Amino acid sequence: MAGEVSALSQLVDSVESMKVDEKSKQQNAAAAADDASDNSSVQITCFSDIVNDVTLHFQIIRLRNQIYAWIGCDSAKLGRVYAAATTRPHNTVSVTSIIGGVSDNTGSGIARRIVLKTGLNVILACNIPKDSLMLEANAEKKLVEKLIDLGYTRPKAS
Amino acid sequence: MSVLEQNFPVVQKKLSVDLKGNKTDIIICSYDDHFLVIATQIGTMGTILHARKDADISVHPTFSVSVIFGKRDEPMLVACARQLIEHISSSGTSQPLVLSLGLKDHSAETLKGIVSAVTENRLW
């Protein structure tokens, strides 16, 4: 139990300290921009990862001004859907649940933190079961890493 | 941790059509328990609707369609979702549909174009 708590707090620390690397972000953004101008402005990225015997599937659909992301935990059910974005005043992040999310709001925190870290307007669908904090944190970390890697993030206003 | 790239469990299709001079990107995804259709001209998901077949044991199925995010005063969007869910249902599956429409105009012509583009490229 103590081991799990310390592992969780280490993971939370590493997620919170993730920073956008300016140089690689610019290179990726340039590559993504070339891609976008070539064909449709929609880019779909799918990948899966195995974490502690659980398979996490990630689907990222990038629209011109919004990102749709789906996180699947072992199954391909849609799960709960949330919308999150920065809102007036002061660009505070707001989240709302669109489908599900009444008694189980696993995923709303992920949606909110994606917007905090990346500045994107996000619709997130997630079927991670509730009470799996490690899984949720791992999924969030993988997704945010990928979004940064793909160059989809917006630079923060200083 | 190993990365699996093949056999992604969600089947998806992406296409682009021109509707009344507006480039429309359409994405269709098939999950285990839902179909997701995104049709956008404005670069965002726009209005999101949910449509499902009612669990009735009767000869003529009935459907429930509602706007769950966005414009609630555009009947043509609801009509579009209604047409698509009926099409889905008539192909034998009772999975609900999540439809997202980010459109510049809500004319009947545009929405008919979307319905036909989606049904031509359907995943059901």
GROMACS .gro file of C-alpha atoms in nm:
model
  282
    1MET     CA    1   0.000   0.000   0.000
    2ALA     CA    2   0.278   0.243   0.099
    3GLY     CA    3   0.470   0.134  -0.212
    4GLU     CA    4   0.168   0.209  -0.431
    5VAL     CA    5   0.118   0.549  -0.273
    6SER     CA    6   0.480   0.649  -0.329
    7ALA     CA    7   0.472   0.516  -0.687
    8LEU     CA    8   0.157   0.717  -0.749
    9SER     CA    9   0.305   1.034  -0.603
   10GLN     CA   10   0.618   0.988  -0.814
   11LEU     CA   11   0.402   0.952  -1.123
   12VAL     CA   12   0.199   1.258  -1.034
   13ASP     CA   13   0.521   1.456  -0.980
   14SER     CA   14   0.656   1.347  -1.318
   15VAL     CA   15   0.331   1.438  -1.493
   16GLU     CA   16   0.325   1.780  -1.326
   17SER     CA   17   0.686   1.854  -1.415
   18MET     CA   18   0.648   1.768  -1.783
   19LYS     CA   19   0.738   2.072  -1.986
   20VAL     CA   20   0.699   2.136  -2.353
   21ASP     CA   21   1.041   2.117  -2.514
   22GLU     CA   22   1.049   2.426  -2.737
   23LYS     CA   23   1.284   2.295  -3.005
   24SER     CA   24   1.125   1.959  -3.067
   25LYS     CA   25   0.783   2.120  -3.052
   26GLN     CA   26   0.876   2.358  -3.330
   27GLN     CA   27   1.017   2.079  -3.546
   28ASN     CA   28   0.712   1.867  -3.492
   29ALA     CA   29   0.483   2.163  -3.554
   30ALA     CA   30   0.658   2.231  -3.883
   31ALA     CA   31   0.620   1.867  -3.985
   32ALA     CA   32   0.256   1.868  -3.881
   33ALA     CA   33   0.193   2.190  -4.070
   34ASP     CA   34   0.338   2.039  -4.388
   35ASP     CA   35   0.116   1.740  -4.341
   36ALA     CA   36  -0.190   1.955  -4.291
   37SER     CA   37  -0.132   2.164  -4.598
   38ASP     CA   38  -0.077   1.860  -4.818
   39ASN     CA   39  -0.411   1.692  -4.781
   40SER     CA   40  -0.707   1.715  -4.548
   41SER     CA   41  -0.671   1.926  -4.238
   42VAL     CA   42  -0.771   1.626  -4.027
   43GLN     CA   43  -0.500   1.405  -3.882
   44ILE     CA   44  -0.574   1.079  -3.704
   45THR     CA   45  -0.316   0.911  -3.481
   46CYS     CA   46  -0.379   0.575  -3.317
   47PHE     CA   47  -0.157   0.371  -3.093
   48SER     CA   48  -0.178   0.124  -2.809
   49ASP     CA   49   0.035   0.055  -2.503
   50ILE     CA   50   0.042  -0.217  -2.244
   51VAL     CA   51   0.069  -0.092  -1.887
   52ASN     CA   52   0.069  -0.346  -1.601
   53ASP     CA   53  -0.118  -0.610  -1.805
   54VAL     CA   54  -0.378  -0.356  -1.917
   55THR     CA   55  -0.391  -0.247  -2.279
   56LEU     CA   56  -0.453   0.122  -2.327
   57HIS     CA   57  -0.566   0.234  -2.671
   58PHE     CA   58  -0.532   0.595  -2.779
   59GLN     CA   59  -0.700   0.762  -3.072
   60ILE     CA   60  -0.626   1.128  -3.143
   61ILE     CA   61  -0.820   1.311  -3.413
   62ARG     CA   62  -0.682   1.655  -3.480
   63LEU     CA   63  -0.921   1.904  -3.633
   64ARG     CA   64  -0.808   2.250  -3.726
   65ASN     CA   65  -0.921   2.414  -3.403
   66GLN     CA   66  -0.999   2.125  -3.175
   67ILE     CA   67  -0.872   1.786  -3.069
   68TYR     CA   68  -1.083   1.475  -3.015
   69ALA     CA   69  -0.913   1.202  -2.815
   70TRP     CA   70  -1.035   0.859  -2.709
   71ILE     CA   71  -0.870   0.647  -2.443
   72GLY     CA   72  -0.974   0.282  -2.437
   73CYS     CA   73  -0.891   0.054  -2.147
   74ASP     CA   74  -0.883  -0.306  -2.274
   75SER     CA   75  -1.207  -0.257  -2.470
   76ALA     CA   76  -1.319  -0.038  -2.758
   77LYS     CA   77  -1.622   0.108  -2.584
   78LEU     CA   78  -1.666   0.480  -2.622
   79GLY     CA   79  -1.698   0.546  -2.248
   80ARG     CA   80  -1.768   0.885  -2.097
   81VAL     CA   81  -1.725   1.194  -2.310
   82TYR     CA   82  -1.611   1.531  -2.179
   83ALA     CA   83  -1.555   1.869  -2.338
   84ALA     CA   84  -1.287   2.096  -2.194
   85ALA     CA   85  -1.148   2.431  -2.300
   86THR     CA   86  -1.017   2.759  -2.170
   87THR     CA   87  -1.302   2.996  -2.104
   88ARG     CA   88  -1.348   3.361  -2.027
   89PRO     CA   89  -1.242   3.538  -1.810
   90HIS     CA   90  -0.874   3.476  -1.752
   91ASN     CA   91  -0.866   3.158  -1.967
   92THR     CA   92  -0.975   2.941  -1.678
   93VAL     CA   93  -1.019   2.579  -1.781
   94SER     CA   94  -1.376   2.449  -1.778
   95VAL     CA   95  -1.488   2.089  -1.819
   96THR     CA   96  -1.832   1.951  -1.883
   97SER     CA   97  -1.949   1.596  -1.922
   98ILE     CA   98  -2.134   1.527  -2.246
   99ILE     CA   99  -2.204   1.156  -2.224
  100GLY     CA  100  -2.203   0.964  -1.895
  101GLY     CA  101  -1.991   1.112  -1.622
  102VAL     CA  102  -2.264   1.135  -1.363
  103SER     CA  103  -2.157   0.892  -1.091
  104ASP     CA  104  -1.823   0.811  -1.250
  105ASN     CA  105  -1.618   1.105  -1.369
  106THR     CA  106  -1.295   0.926  -1.448
  107GLY     CA  107  -1.156   1.120  -1.734
  108SER     CA  108  -1.282   1.467  -1.648
  109GLY     CA  109  -0.957   1.535  -1.463
  110ILE     CA  110  -0.759   1.412  -1.762
  111ALA     CA  111  -0.952   1.640  -1.996
  112ARG     CA  112  -0.896   1.939  -1.768
  113ARG     CA  113  -0.524   1.875  -1.731
  114ILE     CA  114  -0.476   1.824  -2.105
  115VAL     CA  115  -0.616   2.173  -2.160
  116LEU     CA  116  -0.399   2.312  -1.879
  117LYS     CA  117  -0.084   2.162  -2.023
  118THR     CA  118  -0.147   2.206  -2.392
  119GLY     CA  119  -0.384   2.500  -2.428
  120LEU     CA  120  -0.598   2.300  -2.673
  121ASN     CA  121  -0.974   2.285  -2.706
  122VAL     CA  122  -1.046   1.918  -2.630
  123ILE     CA  123  -1.322   1.659  -2.650
  124LEU     CA  124  -1.211   1.351  -2.457
  125ALA     CA  125  -1.378   1.009  -2.454
  126CYS     CA  126  -1.250   0.768  -2.191
  127ASN     CA  127  -1.361   0.427  -2.068
  128ILE     CA  128  -1.108   0.380  -1.789
  129PRO     CA  129  -1.293   0.229  -1.492
  130LYS     CA  130  -1.323   0.436  -1.180
  131ASP     CA  131  -1.093   0.390  -0.882
  132SER     CA  132  -0.791   0.314  -1.100
  133LEU     CA  133  -0.576   0.615  -1.023
  134MET     CA  134  -0.250   0.469  -1.151
  135LEU     CA  135  -0.409   0.371  -1.479
  136GLU     CA  136  -0.566   0.711  -1.517
  137ALA     CA  137  -0.236   0.886  -1.443
  138ASN     CA  138  -0.047   0.661  -1.686
  139ALA     CA  139  -0.302   0.715  -1.960
  140GLU     CA  140  -0.293   1.090  -1.910
  141LYS     CA  141   0.086   1.097  -1.918
  142LYS     CA  142   0.100   0.892  -2.241
  143LEU     CA  143  -0.163   1.106  -2.409
  144VAL     CA  144  -0.006   1.438  -2.315
  145GLU     CA  145   0.337   1.314  -2.423
  146LYS     CA  146   0.195   1.215  -2.758
  147LEU     CA  147   0.015   1.545  -2.808
  148ILE     CA  148   0.337   1.733  -2.735
  149ASP     CA  149   0.532   1.495  -2.959
  150LEU     CA  150   0.291   1.548  -3.248
  151GLY     CA  151   0.334   1.922  -3.212
  152TYR     CA  152  -0.035   1.985  -3.146
  153THR     CA  153   0.018   2.199  -2.838
  154ARG     CA  154  -0.031   2.572  -2.835
  155PRO     CA  155   0.241   2.793  -2.688
  156LYS     CA  156   0.137   2.939  -2.356
  157ALA     CA  157   0.085   3.314  -2.352
  158SER     CA  158   0.349   3.464  -2.122
  159MET     CA  159   0.568  -0.135  -2.185
  160SER     CA  160   0.535  -0.245  -2.544
  161VAL     CA  161   0.374  -0.049  -2.821
  162LEU     CA  162   0.115  -0.220  -3.040
  163GLU     CA  163   0.051  -0.057  -3.370
  164GLN     CA  164  -0.141  -0.319  -3.558
  165ASN     CA  165  -0.495  -0.431  -3.491
  166PHE     CA  166  -0.620  -0.109  -3.344
  167PRO     CA  167  -0.964  -0.204  -3.210
  168VAL     CA  168  -1.148   0.097  -3.347
  169VAL     CA  169  -1.229   0.088  -3.718
  170GLN     CA  170  -1.226   0.431  -3.873
  171LYS     CA  171  -1.263   0.604  -4.206
  172LYS     CA  172  -1.174   0.955  -4.308
  173LEU     CA  173  -1.298   1.133  -4.619
  174SER     CA  174  -1.348   1.480  -4.755
  175VAL     CA  175  -1.639   1.604  -4.967
  176ASP     CA  176  -1.740   1.936  -5.111
  177LEU     CA  177  -2.085   2.053  -5.007
  178LYS     CA  178  -2.209   2.377  -5.164
  179GLY     CA  179  -1.852   2.494  -5.203
  180ASN     CA  180  -1.751   2.414  -4.844
  181LYS     CA  181  -1.486   2.153  -4.786
  182THR     CA  182  -1.630   1.905  -4.539
  183ASP     CA  183  -1.413   1.657  -4.353
  184ILE     CA  184  -1.599   1.346  -4.244
  185ILE     CA  185  -1.465   1.090  -3.999
  186ILE     CA  186  -1.654   0.772  -3.917
  187CYS     CA  187  -1.546   0.552  -3.625
  188SER     CA  188  -1.688   0.227  -3.502
  189TYR     CA  189  -1.648   0.153  -3.132
  190ASP     CA  190  -1.773  -0.154  -2.945
  191ASP     CA  191  -2.091   0.015  -2.836
  192HIS     CA  192  -2.130   0.334  -3.043
  193PHE     CA  193  -2.077   0.478  -3.386
  194LEU     CA  194  -1.910   0.817  -3.399
  195VAL     CA  195  -1.952   1.040  -3.704
  196ILE     CA  196  -1.778   1.377  -3.723
  197ALA     CA  197  -1.860   1.612  -4.011
  198THR     CA  198  -1.686   1.946  -3.996
  199GLN     CA  199  -1.645   2.250  -4.217
  200ILE     CA  200  -1.528   2.483  -3.941
  201GLY     CA  201  -1.240   2.288  -3.789
  202THR     CA  202  -1.418   2.191  -3.470
  203MET     CA  203  -1.670   1.926  -3.375
  204GLY     CA  204  -1.946   2.186  -3.346
  205THR     CA  205  -2.280   2.058  -3.225
  206ILE     CA  206  -2.284   1.704  -3.085
  207LEU     CA  207  -2.596   1.491  -3.103
  208HIS     CA  208  -2.682   1.151  -2.961
  209ALA     CA  209  -2.924   0.923  -3.142
  210ARG     CA  210  -3.045   0.581  -3.042
  211LYS     CA  211  -3.308   0.327  -3.123
  212ASP     CA  212  -3.557   0.284  -2.842
  213ALA     CA  213  -3.559  -0.057  -2.678
  214ASP     CA  214  -3.911  -0.141  -2.789
  215ILE     CA  215  -4.029  -0.476  -2.904
  216SER     CA  216  -4.254  -0.358  -3.180
  217VAL     CA  217  -4.269  -0.381  -3.554
  218HIS     CA  218  -4.187  -0.019  -3.616
  219PRO     CA  219  -3.880   0.100  -3.429
  220THR     CA  220  -3.877   0.442  -3.270
  221PHE     CA  221  -3.574   0.659  -3.217
  222SER     CA  222  -3.459   0.921  -2.969
  223VAL     CA  223  -3.238   1.200  -3.090
  224SER     CA  224  -3.108   1.480  -2.874
  225VAL     CA  225  -2.849   1.755  -2.888
  226ILE     CA  226  -2.601   1.698  -2.609
  227PHE     CA  227  -2.362   1.985  -2.679
  228GLY     CA  228  -2.406   2.297  -2.889
  229LYS     CA  229  -2.694   2.439  -3.089
  230ARG     CA  230  -3.029   2.318  -2.967
  231ASP     CA  231  -3.241   2.524  -3.203
  232GLU     CA  232  -3.138   2.374  -3.536
  233PRO     CA  233  -3.394   2.114  -3.639
  234MET     CA  234  -3.202   2.018  -3.953
  235LEU     CA  235  -2.917   1.884  -3.742
  236VAL     CA  236  -3.161   1.669  -3.546
  237ALA     CA  237  -3.316   1.552  -3.873
  238CYS     CA  238  -2.973   1.453  -4.002
  239ALA     CA  239  -2.905   1.245  -3.690
  240ARG     CA  240  -3.251   1.091  -3.717
  241GLN     CA  241  -3.190   0.982  -4.077
  242LEU     CA  242  -2.854   0.831  -3.990
  243ILE     CA  243  -2.977   0.638  -3.687
  244GLU     CA  244  -3.260   0.494  -3.892
  245HIS     CA  245  -3.011   0.387  -4.155
  246ILE     CA  246  -2.791   0.228  -3.887
  247SER     CA  247  -3.089   0.052  -3.736
  248SER     CA  248  -3.213  -0.081  -4.067
  249SER     CA  249  -2.876  -0.246  -4.126
  250GLY     CA  250  -2.943  -0.464  -3.824
  251THR     CA  251  -2.748  -0.311  -3.539
  252SER     CA  252  -2.898  -0.124  -3.246
  253GLN     CA  253  -2.585   0.067  -3.151
  254PRO     CA  254  -2.637   0.434  -3.079
  255LEU     CA  255  -2.480   0.711  -3.279
  256VAL     CA  256  -2.283   1.012  -3.164
  257LEU     CA  257  -2.292   1.266  -3.444
  258SER     CA  258  -2.092   1.584  -3.446
  259LEU     CA  259  -2.175   1.854  -3.700
  260GLY     CA  260  -1.955   2.162  -3.731
  261LEU     CA  261  -2.113   2.324  -4.033
  262LYS     CA  262  -2.115   2.667  -4.194
  263ASP     CA  263  -2.471   2.628  -4.313
  264HIS     CA  264  -2.760   2.415  -4.202
  265SER     CA  265  -2.945   2.391  -4.530
  266ALA     CA  266  -3.127   2.078  -4.634
  267GLU     CA  267  -2.890   2.037  -4.928
  268THR     CA  268  -2.581   2.031  -4.706
  269LEU     CA  269  -2.733   1.789  -4.460
  270LYS     CA  270  -2.857   1.558  -4.733
  271GLY     CA  271  -2.504   1.564  -4.871
  272ILE     CA  272  -2.369   1.462  -4.533
  273VAL     CA  273  -2.621   1.181  -4.495
  274SER     CA  274  -2.538   1.042  -4.837
  275ALA     CA  275  -2.161   1.074  -4.791
  276VAL     CA  276  -2.181   0.895  -4.457
  277THR     CA  277  -2.410   0.618  -4.579
  278GLU     CA  278  -2.191   0.559  -4.884
  279ASN     CA  279  -1.892   0.514  -4.653
  280ARG     CA  280  -2.068   0.349  -4.365
  281LEU     CA  281  -1.907   0.111  -4.120
  282TRP     CA  282  -2.235  -0.068  -4.034
   0.00000   0.00000   0.00000
